[in-house]
């Protein structure tokens, strides 16, 4: 945005709004604005001005029209939106990432600003709704990882860890993340066994939706909705229908860390063509990362391959 005049900025914002619901756009706008709050919390120490609500970037791939395949990305600190469009329709809206630091900022003695309150509170509500037996199956580790397991990896890989994973990450373009995570992991005293507990692959961990009672399933559905309903209504409904067609009962819920607010915690919802990850451990458990991904079709990779194959 720093390279655009105000007219161009507003046009870019209008494009971003087409990919989000009202709730989603307000969430994104709030996350962008909270960068100034983070700068204040950090004591204005970033000499590069890195905490700036204008440091968000719009990229367009291909030629936008109603008859071809193209896409756009909106990205900056704690926001990454990626859309693949074919014949005028959004066919792939993942990966979708929202984060917030701080996750909670006081507004008054009684009120606070929490851009991602729903994805935190509903996850915890589901944990508290489970029986002791169910919770034992859901809990991967009493200690949460320092970040989501998928990190910024462009593609999901079998056996991922929330750290550099030998044999998987040598060619990844996000290696800068690993040194920071390694330092934090050592500072927190996390063991390899604790990292191993949250390792992710194609086989989901945790408790299946089919093994939950109706009220628990309703909370799970609301939690998933907190992610999907950031999309335009028509797209969110389509994604829900696809989840139902694949079987909501196949979705697994897993958790690591504490059960109360301001205790570091992590959760994952995983099933066919669906992965949600959430982590809130950094900055005294006041720093959220959350992502929704399609393990088989992030960035519309398979859809685009099929589209181009049919065209040639």
PDB file of C-alpha atoms in Angstrom:
ATOM      1  CA  UNK A   1       0.000   0.000   0.000  1.00  0.00           C
ATOM      2  CA  UNK A   2       2.921   2.388   0.556  1.00  0.00           C
ATOM      3  CA  UNK A   3       3.502   2.407  -3.215  1.00  0.00           C
ATOM      4  CA  UNK A   4      -0.117   3.300  -4.036  1.00  0.00           C
ATOM      5  CA  UNK A   5      -1.978   6.577  -3.971  1.00  0.00           C
ATOM      6  CA  UNK A   6      -5.218   6.711  -1.999  1.00  0.00           C
ATOM      7  CA  UNK A   7      -7.402   5.912  -5.014  1.00  0.00           C
ATOM      8  CA  UNK A   8      -5.332   2.820  -5.753  1.00  0.00           C
ATOM      9  CA  UNK A   9      -5.403   1.778  -2.094  1.00  0.00           C
ATOM     10  CA  UNK A  10      -9.188   1.960  -2.026  1.00  0.00           C
ATOM     11  CA  UNK A  11      -9.452  -0.093  -5.220  1.00  0.00           C
ATOM     12  CA  UNK A  12      -7.150  -2.701  -3.689  1.00  0.00           C
ATOM     13  CA  UNK A  13      -9.258  -2.740  -0.534  1.00  0.00           C
ATOM     14  CA  UNK A  14     -12.382  -3.179  -2.647  1.00  0.00           C
ATOM     15  CA  UNK A  15     -10.802  -6.210  -4.333  1.00  0.00           C
ATOM     16  CA  UNK A  16      -9.876  -7.701  -0.955  1.00  0.00           C
ATOM     17  CA  UNK A  17     -13.471  -7.172   0.190  1.00  0.00           C
ATOM     18  CA  UNK A  18     -14.752  -9.312  -2.708  1.00  0.00           C
ATOM     19  CA  UNK A  19     -12.919 -12.296  -1.225  1.00  0.00           C
ATOM     20  CA  UNK A  20     -14.261 -11.849   2.299  1.00  0.00           C
ATOM     21  CA  UNK A  21     -17.532 -11.589   4.151  1.00  0.00           C
ATOM     22  CA  UNK A  22     -18.284  -8.476   6.182  1.00  0.00           C
ATOM     23  CA  UNK A  23     -16.950 -10.316   9.237  1.00  0.00           C
ATOM     24  CA  UNK A  24     -13.839 -11.347   7.339  1.00  0.00           C
ATOM     25  CA  UNK A  25     -13.131  -7.854   6.051  1.00  0.00           C
ATOM     26  CA  UNK A  26     -13.583  -6.285   9.490  1.00  0.00           C
ATOM     27  CA  UNK A  27     -11.249  -8.938  10.920  1.00  0.00           C
ATOM     28  CA  UNK A  28      -8.603  -8.210   8.283  1.00  0.00           C
ATOM     29  CA  UNK A  29      -8.908  -4.445   8.739  1.00  0.00           C
ATOM     30  CA  UNK A  30      -8.596  -4.772  12.507  1.00  0.00           C
ATOM     31  CA  UNK A  31      -5.517  -6.987  12.231  1.00  0.00           C
ATOM     32  CA  UNK A  32      -3.899  -4.431   9.932  1.00  0.00           C
ATOM     33  CA  UNK A  33      -4.712  -1.593  12.310  1.00  0.00           C
ATOM     34  CA  UNK A  34      -3.391  -3.437  15.350  1.00  0.00           C
ATOM     35  CA  UNK A  35       0.105  -3.232  13.861  1.00  0.00           C
ATOM     36  CA  UNK A  36       0.345   0.269  15.349  1.00  0.00           C
ATOM     37  CA  UNK A  37      -0.624  -1.141  18.754  1.00  0.00           C
ATOM     38  CA  UNK A  38       2.148  -3.732  18.405  1.00  0.00           C
ATOM     39  CA  UNK A  39       4.636  -0.981  17.538  1.00  0.00           C
ATOM     40  CA  UNK A  40       3.598   0.803  20.747  1.00  0.00           C
ATOM     41  CA  UNK A  41       3.909  -2.382  22.837  1.00  0.00           C
ATOM     42  CA  UNK A  42       7.393  -2.995  21.437  1.00  0.00           C
ATOM     43  CA  UNK A  43       8.438   0.551  22.338  1.00  0.00           C
ATOM     44  CA  UNK A  44       8.729   1.859  18.767  1.00  0.00           C
ATOM     45  CA  UNK A  45      12.038  -0.029  18.455  1.00  0.00           C
ATOM     46  CA  UNK A  46      11.704  -1.277  14.881  1.00  0.00           C
ATOM     47  CA  UNK A  47      14.115   0.993  13.022  1.00  0.00           C
ATOM     48  CA  UNK A  48      12.855  -0.334   9.686  1.00  0.00           C
ATOM     49  CA  UNK A  49       9.300   0.745  10.447  1.00  0.00           C
ATOM     50  CA  UNK A  50       8.226  -2.876  10.086  1.00  0.00           C
ATOM     51  CA  UNK A  51       5.090  -2.412  12.178  1.00  0.00           C
ATOM     52  CA  UNK A  52       3.027  -0.487   9.672  1.00  0.00           C
ATOM     53  CA  UNK A  53      -0.631  -0.949   8.730  1.00  0.00           C
ATOM     54  CA  UNK A  54       0.278   0.008   5.154  1.00  0.00           C
ATOM     55  CA  UNK A  55       2.858  -2.767   4.655  1.00  0.00           C
ATOM     56  CA  UNK A  56       0.452  -5.096   2.901  1.00  0.00           C
ATOM     57  CA  UNK A  57       0.931  -6.260  -0.653  1.00  0.00           C
ATOM     58  CA  UNK A  58      -1.463  -7.169  -3.447  1.00  0.00           C
ATOM     59  CA  UNK A  59      -0.276  -9.535  -6.178  1.00  0.00           C
ATOM     60  CA  UNK A  60      -2.223 -10.588  -9.266  1.00  0.00           C
ATOM     61  CA  UNK A  61      -1.335 -13.727 -11.211  1.00  0.00           C
ATOM     62  CA  UNK A  62      -2.472 -14.016 -14.816  1.00  0.00           C
ATOM     63  CA  UNK A  63      -4.933 -11.742 -16.576  1.00  0.00           C
ATOM     64  CA  UNK A  64      -8.169 -11.013 -14.703  1.00  0.00           C
ATOM     65  CA  UNK A  65     -11.169 -11.833 -16.872  1.00  0.00           C
ATOM     66  CA  UNK A  66     -14.252 -14.029 -16.764  1.00  0.00           C
ATOM     67  CA  UNK A  67     -13.076 -16.726 -19.167  1.00  0.00           C
ATOM     68  CA  UNK A  68      -9.580 -17.691 -18.021  1.00  0.00           C
ATOM     69  CA  UNK A  69      -7.732 -18.840 -14.911  1.00  0.00           C
ATOM     70  CA  UNK A  70      -6.073 -16.243 -12.729  1.00  0.00           C
ATOM     71  CA  UNK A  71      -5.556 -15.447  -9.083  1.00  0.00           C
ATOM     72  CA  UNK A  72      -4.683 -12.849  -6.510  1.00  0.00           C
ATOM     73  CA  UNK A  73      -2.959 -12.708  -3.155  1.00  0.00           C
ATOM     74  CA  UNK A  74      -3.152 -10.176  -0.337  1.00  0.00           C
ATOM     75  CA  UNK A  75      -0.346 -10.566   2.148  1.00  0.00           C
ATOM     76  CA  UNK A  76       1.344  -8.813   5.045  1.00  0.00           C
ATOM     77  CA  UNK A  77       1.998  -9.343   8.729  1.00  0.00           C
ATOM     78  CA  UNK A  78      -0.598 -11.794  10.074  1.00  0.00           C
ATOM     79  CA  UNK A  79      -2.696 -11.871   6.888  1.00  0.00           C
ATOM     80  CA  UNK A  80      -2.339 -14.100   3.847  1.00  0.00           C
ATOM     81  CA  UNK A  81      -5.307 -14.472   1.487  1.00  0.00           C
ATOM     82  CA  UNK A  82      -4.968 -16.525  -1.696  1.00  0.00           C
ATOM     83  CA  UNK A  83      -7.647 -16.977  -4.352  1.00  0.00           C
ATOM     84  CA  UNK A  84      -7.648 -18.973  -7.574  1.00  0.00           C
ATOM     85  CA  UNK A  85     -10.372 -17.978 -10.039  1.00  0.00           C
ATOM     86  CA  UNK A  86     -11.535 -19.939 -13.088  1.00  0.00           C
ATOM     87  CA  UNK A  87     -14.285 -18.718 -15.428  1.00  0.00           C
ATOM     88  CA  UNK A  88     -15.209 -15.943 -13.041  1.00  0.00           C
ATOM     89  CA  UNK A  89     -15.639 -18.193  -9.987  1.00  0.00           C
ATOM     90  CA  UNK A  90     -13.412 -18.590  -6.928  1.00  0.00           C
ATOM     91  CA  UNK A  91     -12.432 -22.257  -7.059  1.00  0.00           C
ATOM     92  CA  UNK A  92      -9.693 -22.298  -4.406  1.00  0.00           C
ATOM     93  CA  UNK A  93      -9.635 -19.919  -1.411  1.00  0.00           C
ATOM     94  CA  UNK A  94      -6.721 -21.489   0.461  1.00  0.00           C
ATOM     95  CA  UNK A  95      -4.342 -21.071   2.178  1.00  0.00           C
ATOM     96  CA  UNK A  96      -6.139 -18.498   4.351  1.00  0.00           C
ATOM     97  CA  UNK A  97      -4.110 -17.198   7.282  1.00  0.00           C
ATOM     98  CA  UNK A  98      -5.088 -14.767  10.022  1.00  0.00           C
ATOM     99  CA  UNK A  99      -2.990 -13.890  13.064  1.00  0.00           C
ATOM    100  CA  UNK A 100      -3.046 -11.242  15.749  1.00  0.00           C
ATOM    101  CA  UNK A 101      -0.372  -9.806  18.039  1.00  0.00           C
ATOM    102  CA  UNK A 102      -1.608  -8.891  20.533  1.00  0.00           C
ATOM    103  CA  UNK A 103      -4.485 -11.341  20.456  1.00  0.00           C
ATOM    104  CA  UNK A 104      -6.137  -9.220  23.129  1.00  0.00           C
ATOM    105  CA  UNK A 105      -5.584  -5.502  23.717  1.00  0.00           C
ATOM    106  CA  UNK A 106      -7.394  -3.606  26.499  1.00  0.00           C
ATOM    107  CA  UNK A 107      -9.822  -0.876  25.465  1.00  0.00           C
ATOM    108  CA  UNK A 108     -11.130  -0.063  28.961  1.00  0.00           C
ATOM    109  CA  UNK A 109     -11.466  -1.682  32.371  1.00  0.00           C
ATOM    110  CA  UNK A 110     -14.214  -3.965  31.072  1.00  0.00           C
ATOM    111  CA  UNK A 111     -13.624  -4.319  27.347  1.00  0.00           C
ATOM    112  CA  UNK A 112     -10.828  -5.450  25.070  1.00  0.00           C
ATOM    113  CA  UNK A 113     -10.103  -5.821  21.360  1.00  0.00           C
ATOM    114  CA  UNK A 114      -9.877  -9.460  20.236  1.00  0.00           C
ATOM    115  CA  UNK A 115      -9.865  -9.796  16.422  1.00  0.00           C
ATOM    116  CA  UNK A 116      -9.786 -13.609  16.549  1.00  0.00           C
ATOM    117  CA  UNK A 117     -11.865 -14.222  19.669  1.00  0.00           C
ATOM    118  CA  UNK A 118     -14.171 -16.785  18.044  1.00  0.00           C
ATOM    119  CA  UNK A 119     -11.434 -19.172  16.890  1.00  0.00           C
ATOM    120  CA  UNK A 120      -9.915 -19.097  20.378  1.00  0.00           C
ATOM    121  CA  UNK A 121     -13.064 -19.276  22.488  1.00  0.00           C
ATOM    122  CA  UNK A 122     -14.890 -21.939  20.467  1.00  0.00           C
ATOM    123  CA  UNK A 123     -11.844 -24.205  20.468  1.00  0.00           C
ATOM    124  CA  UNK A 124     -11.614 -23.951  24.236  1.00  0.00           C
ATOM    125  CA  UNK A 125     -15.385 -24.402  24.579  1.00  0.00           C
ATOM    126  CA  UNK A 126     -15.157 -27.666  22.682  1.00  0.00           C
ATOM    127  CA  UNK A 127     -12.334 -28.904  24.911  1.00  0.00           C
ATOM    128  CA  UNK A 128     -14.345 -28.142  28.045  1.00  0.00           C
ATOM    129  CA  UNK A 129     -17.399 -29.891  26.553  1.00  0.00           C
ATOM    130  CA  UNK A 130     -15.535 -33.185  26.149  1.00  0.00           C
ATOM    131  CA  UNK A 131     -15.602 -35.979  28.688  1.00  0.00           C
ATOM    132  CA  UNK A 132     -12.388 -36.977  30.462  1.00  0.00           C
ATOM    133  CA  UNK A 133     -12.157 -40.043  28.238  1.00  0.00           C
ATOM    134  CA  UNK A 134     -12.608 -37.991  25.070  1.00  0.00           C
ATOM    135  CA  UNK A 135     -10.183 -35.326  26.263  1.00  0.00           C
ATOM    136  CA  UNK A 136      -7.515 -37.953  26.849  1.00  0.00           C
ATOM    137  CA  UNK A 137      -7.797 -38.921  23.183  1.00  0.00           C
ATOM    138  CA  UNK A 138      -7.766 -35.306  21.990  1.00  0.00           C
ATOM    139  CA  UNK A 139      -4.775 -34.121  24.039  1.00  0.00           C
ATOM    140  CA  UNK A 140      -1.584 -34.662  22.065  1.00  0.00           C
ATOM    141  CA  UNK A 141       0.717 -33.032  24.601  1.00  0.00           C
ATOM    142  CA  UNK A 142       0.456 -30.937  27.784  1.00  0.00           C
ATOM    143  CA  UNK A 143       2.791 -28.448  26.126  1.00  0.00           C
ATOM    144  CA  UNK A 144       1.787 -26.560  22.968  1.00  0.00           C
ATOM    145  CA  UNK A 145       4.178 -26.036  20.049  1.00  0.00           C
ATOM    146  CA  UNK A 146       5.603 -22.578  19.434  1.00  0.00           C
ATOM    147  CA  UNK A 147       3.698 -22.209  16.152  1.00  0.00           C
ATOM    148  CA  UNK A 148       1.316 -23.990  13.823  1.00  0.00           C
ATOM    149  CA  UNK A 149       2.903 -27.176  12.518  1.00  0.00           C
ATOM    150  CA  UNK A 150       2.493 -26.269   8.835  1.00  0.00           C
ATOM    151  CA  UNK A 151       4.336 -22.964   9.401  1.00  0.00           C
ATOM    152  CA  UNK A 152       4.655 -21.027   6.124  1.00  0.00           C
ATOM    153  CA  UNK A 153       5.373 -24.130   4.068  1.00  0.00           C
ATOM    154  CA  UNK A 154       3.979 -23.606   0.559  1.00  0.00           C
ATOM    155  CA  UNK A 155       2.834 -27.231   0.437  1.00  0.00           C
ATOM    156  CA  UNK A 156       1.869 -29.569   3.246  1.00  0.00           C
ATOM    157  CA  UNK A 157       4.255 -32.462   3.685  1.00  0.00           C
ATOM    158  CA  UNK A 158       3.939 -35.836   5.364  1.00  0.00           C
ATOM    159  CA  UNK A 159       5.552 -35.880   8.798  1.00  0.00           C
ATOM    160  CA  UNK A 160       5.803 -32.108   9.319  1.00  0.00           C
ATOM    161  CA  UNK A 161       7.074 -30.740  12.625  1.00  0.00           C
ATOM    162  CA  UNK A 162       6.769 -27.161  13.930  1.00  0.00           C
ATOM    163  CA  UNK A 163      10.509 -26.911  13.314  1.00  0.00           C
ATOM    164  CA  UNK A 164      13.039 -27.734  10.613  1.00  0.00           C
ATOM    165  CA  UNK A 165      12.246 -31.299   9.576  1.00  0.00           C
ATOM    166  CA  UNK A 166      15.188 -33.189   8.028  1.00  0.00           C
ATOM    167  CA  UNK A 167      14.300 -34.751   4.711  1.00  0.00           C
ATOM    168  CA  UNK A 168      11.367 -32.380   4.175  1.00  0.00           C
ATOM    169  CA  UNK A 169      12.530 -28.807   4.476  1.00  0.00           C
ATOM    170  CA  UNK A 170      15.874 -28.578   2.704  1.00  0.00           C
ATOM    171  CA  UNK A 171      14.256 -26.953  -0.338  1.00  0.00           C
ATOM    172  CA  UNK A 172      11.661 -24.838   1.461  1.00  0.00           C
ATOM    173  CA  UNK A 173      11.774 -21.111   0.763  1.00  0.00           C
ATOM    174  CA  UNK A 174      10.870 -20.206   4.355  1.00  0.00           C
ATOM    175  CA  UNK A 175      14.023 -21.404   6.095  1.00  0.00           C
ATOM    176  CA  UNK A 176      14.294 -18.039   7.878  1.00  0.00           C
ATOM    177  CA  UNK A 177      11.513 -19.233  10.199  1.00  0.00           C
ATOM    178  CA  UNK A 178      13.422 -22.212  11.459  1.00  0.00           C
ATOM    179  CA  UNK A 179      16.262 -20.415  13.260  1.00  0.00           C
ATOM    180  CA  UNK A 180      13.791 -18.280  15.234  1.00  0.00           C
ATOM    181  CA  UNK A 181      11.668 -21.302  16.132  1.00  0.00           C
ATOM    182  CA  UNK A 182      14.748 -23.281  17.147  1.00  0.00           C
ATOM    183  CA  UNK A 183      15.776 -20.504  19.541  1.00  0.00           C
ATOM    184  CA  UNK A 184      12.283 -20.214  21.035  1.00  0.00           C
ATOM    185  CA  UNK A 185      11.944 -23.979  21.356  1.00  0.00           C
ATOM    186  CA  UNK A 186      15.186 -24.169  23.320  1.00  0.00           C
ATOM    187  CA  UNK A 187      14.187 -21.221  25.500  1.00  0.00           C
ATOM    188  CA  UNK A 188      10.889 -22.919  26.372  1.00  0.00           C
ATOM    189  CA  UNK A 189      12.638 -26.204  27.108  1.00  0.00           C
ATOM    190  CA  UNK A 190      10.556 -28.200  24.628  1.00  0.00           C
ATOM    191  CA  UNK A 191      11.770 -31.731  24.124  1.00  0.00           C
ATOM    192  CA  UNK A 192      11.883 -33.698  20.896  1.00  0.00           C
ATOM    193  CA  UNK A 193       9.174 -35.953  22.325  1.00  0.00           C
ATOM    194  CA  UNK A 194       6.879 -32.939  22.797  1.00  0.00           C
ATOM    195  CA  UNK A 195       7.512 -31.818  19.219  1.00  0.00           C
ATOM    196  CA  UNK A 196       6.994 -35.363  17.985  1.00  0.00           C
ATOM    197  CA  UNK A 197       3.580 -35.478  19.663  1.00  0.00           C
ATOM    198  CA  UNK A 198       2.215 -32.811  17.313  1.00  0.00           C
ATOM    199  CA  UNK A 199       3.848 -34.120  14.136  1.00  0.00           C
ATOM    200  CA  UNK A 200       1.330 -33.873  11.287  1.00  0.00           C
ATOM    201  CA  UNK A 201       0.665 -36.155   8.366  1.00  0.00           C
ATOM    202  CA  UNK A 202      -2.137 -37.485   6.212  1.00  0.00           C
ATOM    203  CA  UNK A 203      -3.579 -39.587   9.057  1.00  0.00           C
ATOM    204  CA  UNK A 204      -5.482 -37.273  11.435  1.00  0.00           C
ATOM    205  CA  UNK A 205      -4.855 -37.336  15.175  1.00  0.00           C
ATOM    206  CA  UNK A 206      -7.326 -36.730  17.972  1.00  0.00           C
ATOM    207  CA  UNK A 207     -11.053 -37.391  18.293  1.00  0.00           C
ATOM    208  CA  UNK A 208     -13.296 -37.929  15.265  1.00  0.00           C
ATOM    209  CA  UNK A 209     -16.472 -35.913  14.914  1.00  0.00           C
ATOM    210  CA  UNK A 210     -18.324 -39.215  14.609  1.00  0.00           C
ATOM    211  CA  UNK A 211     -17.289 -39.997  18.201  1.00  0.00           C
ATOM    212  CA  UNK A 212     -18.750 -36.756  19.584  1.00  0.00           C
ATOM    213  CA  UNK A 213     -22.290 -36.259  20.842  1.00  0.00           C
ATOM    214  CA  UNK A 214     -24.648 -33.837  19.118  1.00  0.00           C
ATOM    215  CA  UNK A 215     -23.852 -30.796  21.261  1.00  0.00           C
ATOM    216  CA  UNK A 216     -20.116 -31.367  20.813  1.00  0.00           C
ATOM    217  CA  UNK A 217     -20.593 -31.718  17.056  1.00  0.00           C
ATOM    218  CA  UNK A 218     -22.479 -28.417  17.023  1.00  0.00           C
ATOM    219  CA  UNK A 219     -19.573 -26.662  18.755  1.00  0.00           C
ATOM    220  CA  UNK A 220     -17.168 -28.232  16.259  1.00  0.00           C
ATOM    221  CA  UNK A 221     -19.331 -27.003  13.396  1.00  0.00           C
ATOM    222  CA  UNK A 222     -19.412 -23.492  14.895  1.00  0.00           C
ATOM    223  CA  UNK A 223     -15.635 -23.565  15.260  1.00  0.00           C
ATOM    224  CA  UNK A 224     -15.211 -24.534  11.614  1.00  0.00           C
ATOM    225  CA  UNK A 225     -17.706 -21.806  10.746  1.00  0.00           C
ATOM    226  CA  UNK A 226     -15.497 -19.250  12.486  1.00  0.00           C
ATOM    227  CA  UNK A 227     -12.987 -19.945   9.706  1.00  0.00           C
ATOM    228  CA  UNK A 228     -15.282 -20.490   6.725  1.00  0.00           C
ATOM    229  CA  UNK A 229     -17.629 -17.587   7.447  1.00  0.00           C
ATOM    230  CA  UNK A 230     -14.797 -15.137   6.886  1.00  0.00           C
ATOM    231  CA  UNK A 231     -15.408 -15.988   3.229  1.00  0.00           C
ATOM    232  CA  UNK A 232     -18.341 -14.606   1.195  1.00  0.00           C
ATOM    233  CA  UNK A 233     -21.601 -16.337   2.140  1.00  0.00           C
ATOM    234  CA  UNK A 234     -21.973 -18.285  -1.113  1.00  0.00           C
ATOM    235  CA  UNK A 235     -18.400 -19.577  -0.902  1.00  0.00           C
ATOM    236  CA  UNK A 236     -18.723 -20.495   2.788  1.00  0.00           C
ATOM    237  CA  UNK A 237     -21.916 -22.458   2.066  1.00  0.00           C
ATOM    238  CA  UNK A 238     -20.194 -24.307  -0.778  1.00  0.00           C
ATOM    239  CA  UNK A 239     -17.245 -25.217   1.442  1.00  0.00           C
ATOM    240  CA  UNK A 240     -19.602 -26.500   4.150  1.00  0.00           C
ATOM    241  CA  UNK A 241     -21.480 -28.622   1.588  1.00  0.00           C
ATOM    242  CA  UNK A 242     -18.199 -30.127   0.418  1.00  0.00           C
ATOM    243  CA  UNK A 243     -17.219 -30.926   4.005  1.00  0.00           C
ATOM    244  CA  UNK A 244     -20.598 -32.577   4.571  1.00  0.00           C
ATOM    245  CA  UNK A 245     -20.276 -34.579   1.346  1.00  0.00           C
ATOM    246  CA  UNK A 246     -16.895 -35.910   2.477  1.00  0.00           C
ATOM    247  CA  UNK A 247     -18.265 -36.616   5.939  1.00  0.00           C
ATOM    248  CA  UNK A 248     -18.128 -34.228   8.891  1.00  0.00           C
ATOM    249  CA  UNK A 249     -17.711 -37.285  11.097  1.00  0.00           C
ATOM    250  CA  UNK A 250     -14.287 -37.857   9.542  1.00  0.00           C
ATOM    251  CA  UNK A 251     -12.963 -34.549  10.849  1.00  0.00           C
ATOM    252  CA  UNK A 252     -10.639 -35.016  13.820  1.00  0.00           C
ATOM    253  CA  UNK A 253     -10.032 -32.499  16.610  1.00  0.00           C
ATOM    254  CA  UNK A 254      -6.705 -32.486  18.465  1.00  0.00           C
ATOM    255  CA  UNK A 255      -5.289 -30.194  21.153  1.00  0.00           C
ATOM    256  CA  UNK A 256      -1.978 -29.448  22.879  1.00  0.00           C
ATOM    257  CA  UNK A 257      -1.248 -27.218  25.868  1.00  0.00           C
ATOM    258  CA  UNK A 258      -3.340 -25.640  28.615  1.00  0.00           C
ATOM    259  CA  UNK A 259      -7.119 -25.377  28.803  1.00  0.00           C
ATOM    260  CA  UNK A 260      -7.507 -21.867  30.197  1.00  0.00           C
ATOM    261  CA  UNK A 261      -6.973 -18.405  28.753  1.00  0.00           C
ATOM    262  CA  UNK A 262      -3.413 -17.116  28.760  1.00  0.00           C
ATOM    263  CA  UNK A 263      -2.101 -20.660  28.889  1.00  0.00           C
ATOM    264  CA  UNK A 264      -0.243 -21.599  25.720  1.00  0.00           C
ATOM    265  CA  UNK A 265      -2.414 -23.826  23.549  1.00  0.00           C
ATOM    266  CA  UNK A 266      -2.744 -25.293  20.062  1.00  0.00           C
ATOM    267  CA  UNK A 267      -5.440 -27.166  18.166  1.00  0.00           C
ATOM    268  CA  UNK A 268      -5.920 -28.857  14.818  1.00  0.00           C
ATOM    269  CA  UNK A 269      -8.993 -29.919  12.848  1.00  0.00           C
ATOM    270  CA  UNK A 270      -8.154 -32.363  10.087  1.00  0.00           C
ATOM    271  CA  UNK A 271     -10.037 -34.506   7.621  1.00  0.00           C
ATOM    272  CA  UNK A 272     -10.300 -35.169   3.877  1.00  0.00           C
ATOM    273  CA  UNK A 273      -9.259 -32.050   1.942  1.00  0.00           C
ATOM    274  CA  UNK A 274      -9.391 -29.958   5.136  1.00  0.00           C
ATOM    275  CA  UNK A 275      -6.882 -28.704   7.682  1.00  0.00           C
ATOM    276  CA  UNK A 276      -7.297 -25.960  10.265  1.00  0.00           C
ATOM    277  CA  UNK A 277      -4.482 -25.097  12.652  1.00  0.00           C
ATOM    278  CA  UNK A 278      -4.469 -22.611  15.511  1.00  0.00           C
ATOM    279  CA  UNK A 279      -1.689 -21.693  17.924  1.00  0.00           C
ATOM    280  CA  UNK A 280      -1.507 -19.180  20.774  1.00  0.00           C
ATOM    281  CA  UNK A 281       1.722 -19.563  22.737  1.00  0.00           C
ATOM    282  CA  UNK A 282       4.039 -16.662  21.977  1.00  0.00           C
ATOM    283  CA  UNK A 283       4.069 -13.378  23.912  1.00  0.00           C
ATOM    284  CA  UNK A 284       2.639 -15.026  27.044  1.00  0.00           C
ATOM    285  CA  UNK A 285      -0.116 -16.724  25.035  1.00  0.00           C
ATOM    286  CA  UNK A 286      -1.327 -13.433  23.591  1.00  0.00           C
ATOM    287  CA  UNK A 287      -0.283 -13.958  19.970  1.00  0.00           C
ATOM    288  CA  UNK A 288      -2.492 -16.031  17.658  1.00  0.00           C
ATOM    289  CA  UNK A 289      -1.686 -17.765  14.382  1.00  0.00           C
ATOM    290  CA  UNK A 290      -4.541 -19.520  12.560  1.00  0.00           C
ATOM    291  CA  UNK A 291      -4.760 -21.066   9.115  1.00  0.00           C
ATOM    292  CA  UNK A 292      -7.212 -22.959   6.902  1.00  0.00           C
ATOM    293  CA  UNK A 293      -5.686 -25.117   4.169  1.00  0.00           C
ATOM    294  CA  UNK A 294      -6.659 -27.714   1.583  1.00  0.00           C
ATOM    295  CA  UNK A 295      -3.914 -30.376   1.722  1.00  0.00           C
ATOM    296  CA  UNK A 296      -4.659 -31.431  -1.846  1.00  0.00           C
ATOM    297  CA  UNK A 297      -5.390 -28.136  -3.556  1.00  0.00           C
ATOM    298  CA  UNK A 298      -3.790 -25.131  -1.871  1.00  0.00           C
ATOM    299  CA  UNK A 299      -3.338 -22.322  -4.415  1.00  0.00           C
ATOM    300  CA  UNK A 300      -5.679 -24.233  -6.734  1.00  0.00           C
ATOM    301  CA  UNK A 301      -2.801 -26.431  -7.892  1.00  0.00           C
ATOM    302  CA  UNK A 302      -4.897 -29.425  -8.977  1.00  0.00           C
ATOM    303  CA  UNK A 303      -7.720 -27.329 -10.407  1.00  0.00           C
ATOM    304  CA  UNK A 304      -5.300 -25.290 -12.494  1.00  0.00           C
ATOM    305  CA  UNK A 305      -3.547 -28.415 -13.749  1.00  0.00           C
ATOM    306  CA  UNK A 306      -6.903 -29.849 -14.858  1.00  0.00           C
ATOM    307  CA  UNK A 307      -7.944 -26.522 -16.421  1.00  0.00           C
ATOM    308  CA  UNK A 308      -4.785 -26.221 -18.492  1.00  0.00           C
ATOM    309  CA  UNK A 309      -4.889 -29.890 -19.489  1.00  0.00           C
ATOM    310  CA  UNK A 310      -8.412 -29.422 -20.842  1.00  0.00           C
ATOM    311  CA  UNK A 311      -7.374 -26.272 -22.687  1.00  0.00           C
ATOM    312  CA  UNK A 312      -4.497 -27.853 -24.612  1.00  0.00           C
TER     313      UNK A 312
END
